[in-house]
Structure formats: structure tokens, C-alpha cells
């Protein structure tokens, strides 16, 4: 199942992305640039 995650570089978003990937989900994530 495709899932869109915003805030994927934050504490909760990072854990959520990891869990979704472990469960086999297709993940699209919006992230901040390194210089932001």
C-alpha cells in the first residue's frame, strides 16, 4: 500500500517510515534539505 509521510526527518516521522518499510509498505517521504 502506498503511503505519503510528511515530516519524515523528525522523531516520529523517522520511526514511522522505518516501521512502514519493515511492514512492506511503499513509502514516499517529504524531507528537509540539509541546509534548511
mmCIF file of N, CA and C in Angstrom:
data_model
loop_
_atom_site.group_PDB
_atom_site.id
_atom_site.type_symbol
_atom_site.label_atom_id
_atom_site.label_comp_id
_atom_site.label_asym_id
_atom_site.label_seq_id
_atom_site.Cartn_x
_atom_site.Cartn_y
_atom_site.Cartn_z
ATOM 1 N N UNK A 1 0.846 -1.173 0.000
ATOM 2 C CA UNK A 1 0.000 0.000 0.000
ATOM 3 C C UNK A 1 0.894 1.240 0.000
ATOM 4 N N UNK A 2 0.691 2.181 -0.922
ATOM 5 C CA UNK A 2 1.494 3.399 -0.933
ATOM 6 C C UNK A 2 1.101 4.338 0.201
ATOM 7 N N UNK A 3 2.116 4.926 0.846
ATOM 8 C CA UNK A 3 1.894 5.830 1.974
ATOM 9 C C UNK A 3 2.756 7.072 1.772
ATOM 10 N N UNK A 4 2.165 8.255 1.995
ATOM 11 C CA UNK A 4 2.905 9.510 1.946
ATOM 12 C C UNK A 4 3.157 9.973 3.371
ATOM 13 N N UNK A 5 4.424 10.260 3.687
ATOM 14 C CA UNK A 5 4.782 10.731 5.028
ATOM 15 C C UNK A 5 5.391 12.120 4.894
ATOM 16 N N UNK A 6 4.806 13.094 5.581
ATOM 17 C CA UNK A 6 5.420 14.419 5.654
ATOM 18 C C UNK A 6 6.121 14.517 7.001
ATOM 19 N N UNK A 7 7.218 15.252 7.042
ATOM 20 C CA UNK A 7 7.973 15.356 8.292
ATOM 21 C C UNK A 7 8.787 14.108 8.579
ATOM 22 N N UNK A 8 9.269 13.458 7.536
ATOM 23 C CA UNK A 8 9.970 12.189 7.703
ATOM 24 C C UNK A 8 11.337 12.318 8.366
ATOM 25 N N UNK A 9 11.847 13.532 8.522
ATOM 26 C CA UNK A 9 13.141 13.698 9.192
ATOM 27 C C UNK A 9 12.986 13.946 10.683
ATOM 28 N N UNK A 10 11.761 14.094 11.153
ATOM 29 C CA UNK A 10 11.519 14.318 12.578
ATOM 30 C C UNK A 10 11.556 13.018 13.360
ATOM 31 N N UNK A 11 11.424 13.133 14.654
ATOM 32 C CA UNK A 11 11.491 11.976 15.548
ATOM 33 C C UNK A 11 10.414 10.944 15.226
ATOM 34 N N UNK A 12 9.180 11.381 15.163
ATOM 35 C CA UNK A 12 8.070 10.461 14.904
ATOM 36 C C UNK A 12 8.082 9.992 13.450
ATOM 37 N N UNK A 13 8.308 10.924 12.527
ATOM 38 C CA UNK A 13 8.311 10.575 11.108
ATOM 39 C C UNK A 13 9.363 9.544 10.758
ATOM 40 N N UNK A 14 10.535 9.680 11.338
ATOM 41 C CA UNK A 14 11.623 8.730 11.064
ATOM 42 C C UNK A 14 11.255 7.325 11.540
ATOM 43 N N UNK A 15 10.685 7.236 12.726
ATOM 44 C CA UNK A 15 10.267 5.936 13.259
ATOM 45 C C UNK A 15 9.114 5.360 12.437
ATOM 46 N N UNK A 16 8.202 6.227 12.015
ATOM 47 C CA UNK A 16 7.067 5.780 11.212
ATOM 48 C C UNK A 16 7.526 5.212 9.876
ATOM 49 N N UNK A 17 8.433 5.904 9.204
ATOM 50 C CA UNK A 17 8.953 5.429 7.920
ATOM 51 C C UNK A 17 9.637 4.074 8.094
ATOM 52 N N UNK A 18 10.449 3.937 9.121
ATOM 53 C CA UNK A 18 11.141 2.665 9.368
ATOM 54 C C UNK A 18 10.145 1.529 9.575
ATOM 55 N N UNK A 19 9.102 1.782 10.348
ATOM 56 C CA UNK A 19 8.097 0.748 10.615
ATOM 57 C C UNK A 19 7.317 0.395 9.354
ATOM 58 N N UNK A 20 6.927 1.393 8.597
ATOM 59 C CA UNK A 20 6.190 1.144 7.360
ATOM 60 C C UNK A 20 7.018 0.326 6.379
ATOM 61 N N UNK A 21 8.293 0.665 6.240
ATOM 62 C CA UNK A 21 9.164 -0.091 5.345
ATOM 63 C C UNK A 21 9.338 -1.527 5.825
ATOM 64 N N UNK A 22 9.460 -1.719 7.128
ATOM 65 C CA UNK A 22 9.602 -3.068 7.684
ATOM 66 C C UNK A 22 8.361 -3.908 7.400
ATOM 67 N N UNK A 23 7.200 -3.247 7.300
ATOM 68 C CA UNK A 23 5.951 -3.953 7.023
ATOM 69 C C UNK A 23 5.687 -4.105 5.530
ATOM 70 N N UNK A 24 6.612 -3.614 4.703
ATOM 71 C CA UNK A 24 6.494 -3.799 3.262
ATOM 72 C C UNK A 24 5.705 -2.728 2.527
ATOM 73 N N UNK A 25 5.432 -1.606 3.170
ATOM 74 C CA UNK A 25 4.682 -0.528 2.525
ATOM 75 C C UNK A 25 5.567 0.214 1.529
ATOM 76 N N UNK A 26 4.947 0.788 0.516
ATOM 77 C CA UNK A 26 5.637 1.672 -0.416
ATOM 78 C C UNK A 26 5.569 3.070 0.188
ATOM 79 N N UNK A 27 6.726 3.663 0.496
ATOM 80 C CA UNK A 27 6.756 4.935 1.218
ATOM 81 C C UNK A 27 7.294 6.047 0.328
ATOM 82 N N UNK A 28 6.569 7.154 0.295
ATOM 83 C CA UNK A 28 7.038 8.413 -0.286
ATOM 84 C C UNK A 28 7.173 9.371 0.877
ATOM 85 N N UNK A 29 8.293 10.066 0.953
ATOM 86 C CA UNK A 29 8.527 10.923 2.115
ATOM 87 C C UNK A 29 8.968 12.314 1.684
ATOM 88 N N UNK A 30 8.406 13.329 2.327
ATOM 89 C CA UNK A 30 8.879 14.698 2.172
ATOM 90 C C UNK A 30 9.873 14.962 3.288
ATOM 91 N N UNK A 31 11.052 15.475 2.907
ATOM 92 C CA UNK A 31 12.111 15.719 3.887
ATOM 93 C C UNK A 31 12.680 17.121 3.709
ATOM 94 N N UNK A 32 13.349 17.605 4.747
ATOM 95 C CA UNK A 32 14.034 18.899 4.671
ATOM 96 C C UNK A 32 15.382 18.728 3.995
ATOM 97 N N UNK A 33 15.834 19.793 3.354
ATOM 98 C CA UNK A 33 17.195 19.800 2.823
ATOM 99 C C UNK A 33 18.165 19.899 3.994
ATOM 100 N N UNK A 34 19.397 19.471 3.790
ATOM 101 C CA UNK A 34 20.409 19.537 4.848
ATOM 102 C C UNK A 34 20.684 20.966 5.299
ATOM 103 N N UNK A 35 20.597 21.931 4.383
ATOM 104 C CA UNK A 35 20.917 23.313 4.731
ATOM 105 C C UNK A 35 19.707 24.099 5.245
ATOM 106 N N UNK A 36 18.582 23.449 5.450
ATOM 107 C CA UNK A 36 17.366 24.148 5.911
ATOM 108 C C UNK A 36 17.374 24.333 7.408
#
